Structures are given as C-alpha cells and as structure tokens.
CSV table of C-alpha atoms in Angstrom, one decimal:
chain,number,residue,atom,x,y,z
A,144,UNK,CA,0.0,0.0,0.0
A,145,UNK,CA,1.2,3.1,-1.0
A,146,UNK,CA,1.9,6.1,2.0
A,147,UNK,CA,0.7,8.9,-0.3
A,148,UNK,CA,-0.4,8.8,-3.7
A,149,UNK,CA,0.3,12.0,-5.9
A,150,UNK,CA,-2.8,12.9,-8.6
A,151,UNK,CA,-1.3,15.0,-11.2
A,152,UNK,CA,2.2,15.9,-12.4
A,153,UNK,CA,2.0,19.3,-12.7
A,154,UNK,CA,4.3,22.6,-11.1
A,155,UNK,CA,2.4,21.4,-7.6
A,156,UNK,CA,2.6,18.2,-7.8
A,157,UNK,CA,6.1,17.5,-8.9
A,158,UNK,CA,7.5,19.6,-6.3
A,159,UNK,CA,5.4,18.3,-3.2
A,160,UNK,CA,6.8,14.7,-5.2
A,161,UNK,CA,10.7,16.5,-4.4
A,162,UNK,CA,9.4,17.3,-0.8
A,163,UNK,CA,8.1,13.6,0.2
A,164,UNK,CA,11.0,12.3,-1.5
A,165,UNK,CA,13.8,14.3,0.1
A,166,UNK,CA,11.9,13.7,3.5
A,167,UNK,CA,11.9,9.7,2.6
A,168,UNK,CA,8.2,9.2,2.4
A,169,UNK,CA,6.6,6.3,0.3
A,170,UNK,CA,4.8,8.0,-2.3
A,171,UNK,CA,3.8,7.1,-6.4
A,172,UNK,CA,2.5,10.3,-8.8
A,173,UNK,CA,0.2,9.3,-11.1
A,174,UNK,CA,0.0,12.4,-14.5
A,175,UNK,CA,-3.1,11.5,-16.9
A,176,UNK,CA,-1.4,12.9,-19.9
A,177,UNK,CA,1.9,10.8,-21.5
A,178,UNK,CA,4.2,14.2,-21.0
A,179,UNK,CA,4.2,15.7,-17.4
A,180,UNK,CA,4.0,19.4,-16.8
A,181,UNK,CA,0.0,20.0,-17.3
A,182,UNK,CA,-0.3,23.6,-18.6
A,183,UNK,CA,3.4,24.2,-18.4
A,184,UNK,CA,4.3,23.3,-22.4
A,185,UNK,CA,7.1,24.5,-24.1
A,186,UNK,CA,8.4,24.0,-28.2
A,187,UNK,CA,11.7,23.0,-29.2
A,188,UNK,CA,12.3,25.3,-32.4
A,189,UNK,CA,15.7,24.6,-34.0
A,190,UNK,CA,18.7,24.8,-31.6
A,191,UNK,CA,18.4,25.0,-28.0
A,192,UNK,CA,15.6,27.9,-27.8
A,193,UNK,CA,12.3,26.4,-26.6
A,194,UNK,CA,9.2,28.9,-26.9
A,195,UNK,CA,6.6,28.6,-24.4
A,196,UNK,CA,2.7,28.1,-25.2
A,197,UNK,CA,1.6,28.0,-21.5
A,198,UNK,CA,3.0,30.0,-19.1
A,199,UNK,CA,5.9,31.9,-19.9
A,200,UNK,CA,6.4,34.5,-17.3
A,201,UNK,CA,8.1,34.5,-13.8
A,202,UNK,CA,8.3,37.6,-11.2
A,203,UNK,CA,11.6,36.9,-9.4
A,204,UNK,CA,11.4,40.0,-7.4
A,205,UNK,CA,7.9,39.4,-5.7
A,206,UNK,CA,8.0,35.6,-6.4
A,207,UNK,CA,10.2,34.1,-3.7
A,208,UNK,CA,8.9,30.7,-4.2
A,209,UNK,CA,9.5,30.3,-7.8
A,210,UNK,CA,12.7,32.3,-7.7
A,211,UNK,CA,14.2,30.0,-5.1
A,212,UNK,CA,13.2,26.9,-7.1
A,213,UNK,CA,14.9,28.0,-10.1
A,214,UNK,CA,18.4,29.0,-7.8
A,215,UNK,CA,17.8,25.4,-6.7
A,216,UNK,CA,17.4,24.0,-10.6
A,217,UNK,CA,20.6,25.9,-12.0
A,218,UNK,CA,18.1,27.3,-14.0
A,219,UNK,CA,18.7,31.0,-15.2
A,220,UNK,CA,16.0,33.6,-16.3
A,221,UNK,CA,16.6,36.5,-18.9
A,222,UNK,CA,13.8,39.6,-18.7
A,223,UNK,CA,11.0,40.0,-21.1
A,224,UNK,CA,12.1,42.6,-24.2
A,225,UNK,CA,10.3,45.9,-23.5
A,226,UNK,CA,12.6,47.6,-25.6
A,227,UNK,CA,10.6,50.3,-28.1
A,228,UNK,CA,7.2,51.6,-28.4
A,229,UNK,CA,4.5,49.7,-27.7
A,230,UNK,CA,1.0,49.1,-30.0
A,231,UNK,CA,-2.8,49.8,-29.4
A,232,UNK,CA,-5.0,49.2,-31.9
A,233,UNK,CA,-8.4,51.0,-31.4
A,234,UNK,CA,-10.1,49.9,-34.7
A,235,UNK,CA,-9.0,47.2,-37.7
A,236,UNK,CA,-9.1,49.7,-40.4
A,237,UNK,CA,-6.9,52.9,-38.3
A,238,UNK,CA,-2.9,52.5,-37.7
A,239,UNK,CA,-2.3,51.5,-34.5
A,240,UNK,CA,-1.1,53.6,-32.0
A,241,UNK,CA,2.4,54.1,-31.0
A,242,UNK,CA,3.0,54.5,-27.2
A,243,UNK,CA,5.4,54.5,-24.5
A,244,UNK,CA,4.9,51.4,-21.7
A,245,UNK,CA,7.7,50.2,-19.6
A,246,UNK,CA,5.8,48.8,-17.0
A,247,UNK,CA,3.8,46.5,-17.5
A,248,UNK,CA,6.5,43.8,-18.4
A,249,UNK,CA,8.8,45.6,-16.1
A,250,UNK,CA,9.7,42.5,-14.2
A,251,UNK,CA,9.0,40.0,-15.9
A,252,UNK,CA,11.1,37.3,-16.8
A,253,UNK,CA,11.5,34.1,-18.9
A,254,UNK,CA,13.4,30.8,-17.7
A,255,UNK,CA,16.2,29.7,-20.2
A,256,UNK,CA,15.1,27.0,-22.2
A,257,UNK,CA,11.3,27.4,-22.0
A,258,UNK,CA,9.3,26.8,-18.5
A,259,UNK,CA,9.7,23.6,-19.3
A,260,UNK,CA,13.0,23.5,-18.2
A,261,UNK,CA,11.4,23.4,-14.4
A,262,UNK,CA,9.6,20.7,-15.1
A,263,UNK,CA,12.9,18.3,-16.7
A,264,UNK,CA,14.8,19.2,-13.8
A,265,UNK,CA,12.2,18.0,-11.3
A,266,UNK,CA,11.5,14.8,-13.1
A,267,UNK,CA,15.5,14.3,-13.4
A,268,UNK,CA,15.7,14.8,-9.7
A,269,UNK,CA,12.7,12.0,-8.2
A,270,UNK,CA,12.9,8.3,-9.3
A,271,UNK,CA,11.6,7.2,-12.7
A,272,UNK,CA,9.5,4.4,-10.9
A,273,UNK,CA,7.5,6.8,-8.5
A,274,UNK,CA,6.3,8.9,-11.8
A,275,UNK,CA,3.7,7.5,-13.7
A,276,UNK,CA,2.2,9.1,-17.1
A,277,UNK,CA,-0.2,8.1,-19.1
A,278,UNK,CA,-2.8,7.0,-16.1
A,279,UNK,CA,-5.7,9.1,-15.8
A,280,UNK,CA,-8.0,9.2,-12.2
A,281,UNK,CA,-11.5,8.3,-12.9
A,282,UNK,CA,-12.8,7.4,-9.2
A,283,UNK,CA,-11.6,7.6,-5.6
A,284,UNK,CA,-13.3,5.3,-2.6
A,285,UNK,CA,-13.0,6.2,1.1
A,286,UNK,CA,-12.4,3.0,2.4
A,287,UNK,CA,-12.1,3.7,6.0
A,288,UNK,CA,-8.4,3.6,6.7
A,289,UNK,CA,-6.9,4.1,3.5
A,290,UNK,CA,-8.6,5.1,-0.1
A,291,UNK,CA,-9.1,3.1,-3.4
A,292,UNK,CA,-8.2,4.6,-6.3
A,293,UNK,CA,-9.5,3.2,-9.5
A,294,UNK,CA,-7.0,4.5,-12.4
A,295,UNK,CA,-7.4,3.8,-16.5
A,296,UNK,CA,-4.0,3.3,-18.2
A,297,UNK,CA,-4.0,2.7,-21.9
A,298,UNK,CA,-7.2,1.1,-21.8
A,299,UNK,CA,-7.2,-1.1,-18.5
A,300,UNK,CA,-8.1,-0.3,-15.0
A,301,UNK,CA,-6.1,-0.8,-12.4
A,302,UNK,CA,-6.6,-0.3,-9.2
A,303,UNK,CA,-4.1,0.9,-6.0
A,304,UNK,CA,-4.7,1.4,-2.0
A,305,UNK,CA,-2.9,4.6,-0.7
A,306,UNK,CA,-3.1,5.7,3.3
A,307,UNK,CA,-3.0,9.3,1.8
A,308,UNK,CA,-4.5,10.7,-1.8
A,309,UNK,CA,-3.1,14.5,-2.6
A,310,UNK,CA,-5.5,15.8,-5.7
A,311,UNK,CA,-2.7,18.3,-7.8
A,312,UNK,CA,-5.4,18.6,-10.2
A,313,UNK,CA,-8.1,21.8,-11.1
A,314,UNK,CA,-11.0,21.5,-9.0
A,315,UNK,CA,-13.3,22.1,-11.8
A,316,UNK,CA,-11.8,19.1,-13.2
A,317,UNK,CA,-12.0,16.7,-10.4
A,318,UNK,CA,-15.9,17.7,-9.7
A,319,UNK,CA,-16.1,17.0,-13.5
A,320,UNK,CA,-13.9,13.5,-14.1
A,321,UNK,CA,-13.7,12.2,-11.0
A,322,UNK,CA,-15.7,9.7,-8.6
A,323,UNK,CA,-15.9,10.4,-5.0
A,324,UNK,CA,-17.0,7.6,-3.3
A,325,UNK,CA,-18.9,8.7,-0.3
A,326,UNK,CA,-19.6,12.2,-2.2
A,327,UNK,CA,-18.2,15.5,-1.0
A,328,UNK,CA,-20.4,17.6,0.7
A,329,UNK,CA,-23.1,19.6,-1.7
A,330,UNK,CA,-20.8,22.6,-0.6
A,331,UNK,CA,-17.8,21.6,-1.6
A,332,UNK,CA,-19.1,20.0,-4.7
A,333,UNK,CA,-20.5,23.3,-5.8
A,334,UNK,CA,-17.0,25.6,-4.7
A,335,UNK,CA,-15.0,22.7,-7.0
A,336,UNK,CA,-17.4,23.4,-10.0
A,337,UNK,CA,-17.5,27.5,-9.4
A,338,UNK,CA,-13.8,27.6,-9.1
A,339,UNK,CA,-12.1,28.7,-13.1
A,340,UNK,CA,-9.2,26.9,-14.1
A,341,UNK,CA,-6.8,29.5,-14.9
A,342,UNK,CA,-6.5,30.1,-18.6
A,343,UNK,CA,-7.6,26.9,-19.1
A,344,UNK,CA,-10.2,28.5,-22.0
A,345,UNK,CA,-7.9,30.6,-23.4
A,346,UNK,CA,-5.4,29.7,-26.5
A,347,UNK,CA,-2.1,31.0,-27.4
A,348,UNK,CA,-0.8,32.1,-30.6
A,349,UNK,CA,2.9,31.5,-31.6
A,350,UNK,CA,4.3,33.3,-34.5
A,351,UNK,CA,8.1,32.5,-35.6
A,352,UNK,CA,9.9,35.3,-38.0
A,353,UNK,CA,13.3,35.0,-39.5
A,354,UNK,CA,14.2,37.8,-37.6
A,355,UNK,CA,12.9,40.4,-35.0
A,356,UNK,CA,11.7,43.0,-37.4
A,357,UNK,CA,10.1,45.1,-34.9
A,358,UNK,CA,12.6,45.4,-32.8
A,359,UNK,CA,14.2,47.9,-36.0
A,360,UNK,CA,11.2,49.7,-36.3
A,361,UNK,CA,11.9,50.4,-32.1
A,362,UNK,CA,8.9,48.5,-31.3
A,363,UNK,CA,8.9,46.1,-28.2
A,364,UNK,CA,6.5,43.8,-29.8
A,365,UNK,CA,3.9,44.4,-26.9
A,366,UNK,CA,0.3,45.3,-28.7
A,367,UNK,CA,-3.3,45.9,-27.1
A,368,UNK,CA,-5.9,45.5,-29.2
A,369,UNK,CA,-9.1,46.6,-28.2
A,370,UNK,CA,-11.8,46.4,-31.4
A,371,UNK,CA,-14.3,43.7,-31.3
A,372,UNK,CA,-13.3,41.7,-34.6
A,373,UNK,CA,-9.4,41.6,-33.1
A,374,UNK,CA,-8.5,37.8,-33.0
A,375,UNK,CA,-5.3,38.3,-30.8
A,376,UNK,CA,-6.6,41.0,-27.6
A,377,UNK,CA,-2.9,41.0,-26.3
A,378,UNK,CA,0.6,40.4,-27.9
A,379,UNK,CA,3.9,40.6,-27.0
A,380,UNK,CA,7.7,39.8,-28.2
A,381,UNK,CA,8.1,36.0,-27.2
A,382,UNK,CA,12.2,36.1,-28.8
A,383,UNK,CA,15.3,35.1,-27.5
A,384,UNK,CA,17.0,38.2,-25.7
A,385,UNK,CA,19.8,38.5,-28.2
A,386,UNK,CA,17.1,38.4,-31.4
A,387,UNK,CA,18.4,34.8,-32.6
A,388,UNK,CA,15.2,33.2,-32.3
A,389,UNK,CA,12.8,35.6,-33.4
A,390,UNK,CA,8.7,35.3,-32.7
A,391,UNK,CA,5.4,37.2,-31.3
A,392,UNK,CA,3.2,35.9,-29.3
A,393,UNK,CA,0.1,36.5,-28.1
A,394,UNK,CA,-3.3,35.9,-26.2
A,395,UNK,CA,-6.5,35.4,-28.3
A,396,UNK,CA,-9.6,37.7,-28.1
A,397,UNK,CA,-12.0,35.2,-29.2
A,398,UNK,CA,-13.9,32.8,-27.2
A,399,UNK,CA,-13.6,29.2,-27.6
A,400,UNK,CA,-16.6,28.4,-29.2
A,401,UNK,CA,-15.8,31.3,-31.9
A,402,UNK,CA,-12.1,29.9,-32.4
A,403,UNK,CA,-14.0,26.6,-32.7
A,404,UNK,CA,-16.2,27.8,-35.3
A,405,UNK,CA,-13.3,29.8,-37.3
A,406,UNK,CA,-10.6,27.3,-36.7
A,407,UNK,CA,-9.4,26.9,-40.8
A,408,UNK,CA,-9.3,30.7,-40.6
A,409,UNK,CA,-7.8,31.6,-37.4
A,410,UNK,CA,-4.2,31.7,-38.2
A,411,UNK,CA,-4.8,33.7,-41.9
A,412,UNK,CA,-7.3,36.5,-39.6
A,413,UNK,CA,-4.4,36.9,-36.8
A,414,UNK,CA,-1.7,37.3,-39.5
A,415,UNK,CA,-3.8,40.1,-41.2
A,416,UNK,CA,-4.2,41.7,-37.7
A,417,UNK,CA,-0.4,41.7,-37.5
A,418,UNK,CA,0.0,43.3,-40.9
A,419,UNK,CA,-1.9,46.2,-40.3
A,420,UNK,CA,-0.5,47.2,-37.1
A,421,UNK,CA,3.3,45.9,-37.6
A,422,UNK,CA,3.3,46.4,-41.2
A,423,UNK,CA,3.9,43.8,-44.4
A,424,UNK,CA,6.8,41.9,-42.7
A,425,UNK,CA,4.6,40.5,-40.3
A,426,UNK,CA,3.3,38.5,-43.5
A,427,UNK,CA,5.3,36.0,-44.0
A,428,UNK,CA,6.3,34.1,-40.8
A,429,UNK,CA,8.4,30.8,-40.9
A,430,UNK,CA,5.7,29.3,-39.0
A,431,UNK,CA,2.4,29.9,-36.7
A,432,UNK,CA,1.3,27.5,-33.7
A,433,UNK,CA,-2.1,28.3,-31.9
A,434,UNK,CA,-2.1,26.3,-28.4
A,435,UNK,CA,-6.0,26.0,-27.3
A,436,UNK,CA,-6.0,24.6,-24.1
A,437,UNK,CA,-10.2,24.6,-24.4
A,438,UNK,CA,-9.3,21.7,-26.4
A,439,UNK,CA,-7.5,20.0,-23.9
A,440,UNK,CA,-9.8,17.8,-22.2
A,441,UNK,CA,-7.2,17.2,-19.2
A,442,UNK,CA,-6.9,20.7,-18.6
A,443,UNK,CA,-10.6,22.4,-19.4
A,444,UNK,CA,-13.6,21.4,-17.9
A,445,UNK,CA,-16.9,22.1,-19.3
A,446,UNK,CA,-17.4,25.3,-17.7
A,447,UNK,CA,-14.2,26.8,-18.1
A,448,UNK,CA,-15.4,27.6,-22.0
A,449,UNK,CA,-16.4,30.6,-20.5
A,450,UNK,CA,-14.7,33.9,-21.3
A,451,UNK,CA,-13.4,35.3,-17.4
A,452,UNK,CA,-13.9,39.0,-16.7
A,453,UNK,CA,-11.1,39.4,-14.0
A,454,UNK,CA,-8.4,37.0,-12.4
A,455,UNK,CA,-10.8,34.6,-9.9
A,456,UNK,CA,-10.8,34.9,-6.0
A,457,UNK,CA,-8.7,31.7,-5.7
A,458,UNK,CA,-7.6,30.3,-2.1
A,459,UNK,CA,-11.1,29.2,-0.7
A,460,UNK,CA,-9.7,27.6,2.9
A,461,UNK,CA,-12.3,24.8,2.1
A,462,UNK,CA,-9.2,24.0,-0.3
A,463,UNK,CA,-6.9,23.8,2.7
A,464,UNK,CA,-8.6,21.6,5.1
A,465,UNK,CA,-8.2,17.7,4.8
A,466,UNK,CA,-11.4,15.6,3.7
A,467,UNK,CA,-12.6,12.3,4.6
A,468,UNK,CA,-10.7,11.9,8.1
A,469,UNK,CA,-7.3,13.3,7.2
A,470,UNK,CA,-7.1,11.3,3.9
A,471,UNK,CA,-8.0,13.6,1.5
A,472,UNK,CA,-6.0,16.9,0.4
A,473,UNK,CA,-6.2,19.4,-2.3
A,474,UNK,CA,-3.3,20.9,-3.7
A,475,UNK,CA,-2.5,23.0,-7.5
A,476,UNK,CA,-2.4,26.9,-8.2
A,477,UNK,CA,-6.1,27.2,-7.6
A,478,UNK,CA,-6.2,26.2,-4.1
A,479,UNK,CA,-3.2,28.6,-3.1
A,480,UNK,CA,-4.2,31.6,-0.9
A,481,UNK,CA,-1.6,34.0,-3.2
A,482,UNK,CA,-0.6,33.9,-6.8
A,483,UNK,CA,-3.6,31.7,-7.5
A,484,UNK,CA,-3.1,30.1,-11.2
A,485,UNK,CA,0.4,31.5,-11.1
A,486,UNK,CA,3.6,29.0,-10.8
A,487,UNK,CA,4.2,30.6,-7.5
A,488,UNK,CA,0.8,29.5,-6.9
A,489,UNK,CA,1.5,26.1,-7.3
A,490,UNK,CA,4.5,26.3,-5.1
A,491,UNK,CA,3.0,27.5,-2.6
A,492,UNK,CA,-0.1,25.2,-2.7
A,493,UNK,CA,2.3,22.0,-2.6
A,494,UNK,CA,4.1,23.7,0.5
A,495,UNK,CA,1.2,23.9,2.5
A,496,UNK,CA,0.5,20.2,1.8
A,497,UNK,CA,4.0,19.2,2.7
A,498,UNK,CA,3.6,21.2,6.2
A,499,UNK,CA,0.1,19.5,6.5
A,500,UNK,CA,1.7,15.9,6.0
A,501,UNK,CA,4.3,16.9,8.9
A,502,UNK,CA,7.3,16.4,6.1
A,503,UNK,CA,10.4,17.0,7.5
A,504,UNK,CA,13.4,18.2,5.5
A,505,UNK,CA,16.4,16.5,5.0
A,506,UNK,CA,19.7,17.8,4.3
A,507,UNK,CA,19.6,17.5,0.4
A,508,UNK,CA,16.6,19.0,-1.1
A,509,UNK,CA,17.4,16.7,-4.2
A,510,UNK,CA,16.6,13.7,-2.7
A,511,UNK,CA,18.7,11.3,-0.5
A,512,UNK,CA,20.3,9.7,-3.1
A,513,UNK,CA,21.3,12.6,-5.6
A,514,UNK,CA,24.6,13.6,-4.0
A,515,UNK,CA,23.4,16.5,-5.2
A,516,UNK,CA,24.6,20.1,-3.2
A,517,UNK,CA,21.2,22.3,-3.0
A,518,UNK,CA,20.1,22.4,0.7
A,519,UNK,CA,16.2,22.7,1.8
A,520,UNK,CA,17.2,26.7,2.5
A,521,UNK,CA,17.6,27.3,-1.0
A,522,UNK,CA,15.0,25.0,-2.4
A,523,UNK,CA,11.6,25.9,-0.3
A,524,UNK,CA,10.6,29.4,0.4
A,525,UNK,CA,11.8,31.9,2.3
C-alpha cells in the first residue's frame, strides 16, 4: 500500500513529489497525460531555444517561491524585451497607436530553455518508478483507513490502495472527471465546480519570423488591441534576448466556441491583424502554432469555455482543510491563498501540503540519493 499517492504531475505536484521524496516518504505520482507538466508546455524550435505556449512569465522580485526553485534547478531567467514603443489598436481599419509602456513587463522574466525546463529538472531529480504518465483518475473510494483509487492506463483499469490521496489537479476538473466515493459535501461540490481553471479556455498564438523585425522599427512587440473583430486581444515579443530566435506571441480575443467555429481561418485572420499594425513583414512568418487549451480535455472542464472578466478569488480555505478523516487533500495553483493560477501559486499550494503531512526536510533538497549540493534553504521558500 502506498503512503501517499500523488494525482497530477503538474508545477504542484512534482514539487510536493521532491518534498516527500527528500523527507523519505513512500509516495507514487500518477500524470493523466503521457508528458508531465499540465499547462506548463514549451516548443523546441531549431537549436536549444524552446518557446513557451503555456506560461511563460516569472516575477523573481515578488515571487520568492519560484525564484528560489529555479536558484535550486541551476536554471537562469533572462527579462521580457520591453525595448521600443509599444502598439494599441483601437479599430482594424486605423494605424495603430504608437505609445510609450515600460511597465507592465517591467519585471518579468522568462526561464532559459522554456518553462519547461522546471519541469525536466524536477523529473530528473525524483525516481523514474515513483512517476507514472499516461494514467488518468476516474474514481476515488474512502475506504475507511486508506482510499481506493481506480485509475485507466492505456485502456485497462487498475486499481491501487494509498493511506494518503493528494489531488494536484483543477478542482473544476475533479468535480467534472472524477468519482468520490462517499460524495463530497453539496458545498464543496459546488465551490469545485465554481472555481475557473486559470486560462484553461484561453489559446495562445505563436508566430516565428526569421528575424525580430520590430525590434528595427523600435517597437517592443507588446500590442493591445481593443476592437471587437481583433482575434489576438494581447501580444507581445516571445524572442530570444539576443534576437536569434525571433517570434510574437500573443493571447487570443475570441472565445472558444468562436475559435471553434473559425478554426481553418484563425491563423490567416491573426496574420492580417499583424499586418496592419506591424506592417507587411509581419506577412510571412516561418511558421504559426495556436495552443488552445479549451481543447485540452485534461486541462478544461466544461465550464471553463467561459470567457473570465477578472483574475478569480482563488484560495477558498475549504481547499486547505483535509477531507474524509485526514485522507483527502487538495493541492494545485487554484487552491493557493496568493498567486492563485500563477507558478508561484502552485509552489505554494504544494508547500502547504507538505507542512500538512508533517514532512520534514532533509539535508539534500534533491533527494537522499542525488549527492546533489542544493540544501532545503535554498529549495523551499523563504
């Protein structure tokens, strides 16, 4: 029987796997999809230069959690190109705007190697035959002193006992996939479904040029578009720092039923947006990729379909009690009390779990075989 089992192989729950591994706890992490990372995802384009089409941002300077993870990693960050004007475009058929914004990617920064690189160094760190891909939850039993979890992997069912079940998973998602077996209180139920997976219904557009042609025109690449037929709302430069790899990127404006509807047409509609606000260059890209996580059936729910109006109210502290007699725990961005849907979210989230299964650190944050040098100091927190 297994101490704790691990649902989801996400930010949150890769790093409370490091945690119960470095504080010797039994524990197996079961990831539905065959890659780990969830809605971390980043694209290997010629060389070493991965582009990211999930999240590709980190705040260092107000993110202590994330910041000291990627110390830990060897992992280095490089800061988002502001460099240049930036765009609005207030209508499709008038010249966008030219205007001056150093702000608002102030302090943002981008790992080396795509966010994805967190995710490889986590998985190189914990032992192969603890992680398990490919092996989606479908129903979870209280069965009085441990739980039954009934999991599908490439078409059977199998079925495991664990003392402890941590859900890394959207809540939306669980109320919408999974089995509880007694049900969760009405309450909860209804809190899981009301709770958005963040950006799980949005899709991101990635455009690669030969070269960074804004960046001559002094342009940072950062546009605002705010007319009702625009198919990309928000765009910014997504290049290397030094121009080799050159691309734009950018959030779409449409909902996912419309990019549903338009899908043959979506990547010839955002091109033409491009044109008329960076000019004929924008034309010809060497390629476009349009991530749509609505389509992704392990990361949207029903529900989340729905365009949001604001960042959600994450952190409900129904999220961090335990369920079913100290069995039962929820972890991921969503449940954290700060930086909900954020990577430091998730971070955080999987170090309250780790205090609430009384994990204590060892000397090598790395695990206690790695001969590795980090120490706990540098790899949780501060």
């Amino acid at each position: 029987m297994l101490d704790v089992a691990i649902i989801g192989g996400g930010l949150s729950g890769l790093y409370l796997a490091q945690k119960l591994w470095s504080s010797g706890r039994s524990f197996e992490l079961f990831e539905a999809r065959s890659r780990f990372g969830g809605r971390i995802l980043s694209r290997p384009v010629k060389g070493e230069f991965n582009y990211d089409l999930g999240p590709g941002w980190v705040w260092p300077d107000s993110q202590p959690r994330i910041a000291g993870l990627l110390r830990s990693l060897g992992l280095n960050t490089y800061p988002q190109w502001v460099s240049g004007d930036s765009l609005y475009q207030i209508d499709r058929d008038r010249a966008a705007q030219r205007y001056s914004d150093p702000a608002t990617y102030a302090d943002a920064r981008r790992v080396e190697g795509g966010t994805a690189a967190v995710i490889d160094k986590l998985v190189q760190h914990l032992p192969a035959e603890r992680l398990h891909s490919a092996h989606r939850l479908d129903a979870l039993t209280d069965a009085g002193e441990y739980i039954l979890l009934n999991l599908e992997h490439q078409g059977t069912q199998r079925q495991l006992f664990a003392h402890q079940v941590v859900l890394c998973m959207p809540p939306r998602l669980l109320a919408e996939r999974v089995a509880f077996k007694p049900a969760l209180a009405p309450s909860l139920q209804r809190l899981m479904r009301e709770t958005p997976t963040w950006m799980a219904g949005q899709a991101k557009a990635l455009i690669r040029y030969k070269y960074p042609f804004w960046r001559q025109q002094r342009l940072s690449g950062a546009m605002l578009s705010g007319y009702p037929s625009a198919m990309l709302a928000e765009v910014f430069d997504a290049g290397a720092e030094q121009g080799g790899d050159a691309a734009l990127s950018g959030f779409f404006a449409l909902p996912a039923e419309l990019r549903r509807r338009w899908r043959d047409d979506l990547e010839a509609l955002l091109l033409d947006q491009l044109v008329r606000a960076f000019g004929p260059e924008a034309a010809t890209p060497e390629s476009v990729e349009i991530q749509d996580w609505a389509d992704e059936a392990l990361t949207a729910a029903t529900a989340d379909a729905q365009p949001l109006s604001a960042h959600p109210d994450y952190g409900h502290p129904w999220f961090e009690l335990d369920h079913w007699n100290d069995k039962l725990l929820f972890c991921g961005s969503e449940t954290a009390t700060h930086f909900g849907g954020y990577l430091e979210g998730a971070l955080e989230a999987a170090e309250r779990v780790a205090q609430a299964l009384n994990l204590s650190e060892q000397t090598s944050s790395l695990g206690p075989e790695t001969g590795e040098l980090q120490h706990a100091s540098e790899f949780t927190a501060r």
